[in-house]
XYZ file of C-alpha atoms in Angstrom:
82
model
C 43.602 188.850 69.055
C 45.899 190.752 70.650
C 44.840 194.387 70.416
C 46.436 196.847 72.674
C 48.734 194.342 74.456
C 52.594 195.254 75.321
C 54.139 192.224 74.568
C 58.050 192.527 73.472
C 58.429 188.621 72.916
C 55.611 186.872 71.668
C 56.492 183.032 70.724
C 54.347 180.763 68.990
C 56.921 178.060 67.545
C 55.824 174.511 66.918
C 52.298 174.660 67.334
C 50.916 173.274 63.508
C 49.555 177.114 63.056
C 48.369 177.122 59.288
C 46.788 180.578 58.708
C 47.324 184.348 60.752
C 44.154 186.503 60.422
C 45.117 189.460 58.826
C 45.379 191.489 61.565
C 46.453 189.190 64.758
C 49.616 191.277 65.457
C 48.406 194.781 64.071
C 47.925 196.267 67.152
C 51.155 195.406 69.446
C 53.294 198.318 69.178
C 56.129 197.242 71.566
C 56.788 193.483 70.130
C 60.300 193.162 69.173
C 60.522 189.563 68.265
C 57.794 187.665 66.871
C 59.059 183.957 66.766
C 56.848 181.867 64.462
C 58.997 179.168 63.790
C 57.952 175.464 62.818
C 54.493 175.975 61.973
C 52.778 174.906 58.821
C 51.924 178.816 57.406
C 51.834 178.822 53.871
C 51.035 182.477 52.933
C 52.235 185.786 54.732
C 48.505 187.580 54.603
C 49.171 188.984 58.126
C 50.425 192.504 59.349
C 53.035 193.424 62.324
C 55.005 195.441 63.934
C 58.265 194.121 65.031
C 61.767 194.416 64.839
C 62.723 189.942 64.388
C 60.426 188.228 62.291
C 60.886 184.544 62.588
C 59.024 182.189 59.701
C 61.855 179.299 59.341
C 60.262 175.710 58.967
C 57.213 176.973 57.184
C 55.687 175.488 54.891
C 55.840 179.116 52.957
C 54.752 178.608 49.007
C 53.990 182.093 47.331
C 55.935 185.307 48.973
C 54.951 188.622 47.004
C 56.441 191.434 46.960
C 53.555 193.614 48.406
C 53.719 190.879 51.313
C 56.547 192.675 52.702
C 54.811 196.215 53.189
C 52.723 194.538 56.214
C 56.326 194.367 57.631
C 56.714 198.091 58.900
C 59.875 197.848 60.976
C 61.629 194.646 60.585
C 65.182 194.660 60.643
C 65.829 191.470 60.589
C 63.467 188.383 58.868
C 64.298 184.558 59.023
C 63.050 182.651 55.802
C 65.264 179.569 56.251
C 63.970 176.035 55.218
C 60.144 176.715 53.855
């Protein structure tokens, strides 16, 4: 969806999103904060590259712990209230 873009702040809060294709983010290599709060996501099936990872106010069930190898640089991940 994405692919190739240079986005450092990409912010997608609030808007009922219930699945990420697999791949959505793969491709932005200079997002720092991905900001995916208040959304109704249930599974992490998606890949990025970013430094904040924001999934608080999910409606998260089921977190593996392969799900986190999609994650290649986060430093810092936001679970809170799913």
């Amino acid at each position: 969806a994405f692919n190739g873009s240079k986005l450092s702040h990409l912010k997608l809060f609030n808007n009922e999103i219930e699945f990420i294709e697999e791949h959505a983010f793969f491709n932005i290599f200079d997002l720092e904060i991905l900001d995916l709060n208040e959304n109704r996501i249930k599974n992490i099936e998606f890949y990025c590259q970013t430094k904040i990872l924001i999934l608080k106010s999910n409606h998260l069930e089921i977190i593996k712990d392969d799900n986190f190898k999609r994650f290649h640089i986060v430093e810092k991940l936001d679970l809170g209230y799913n």
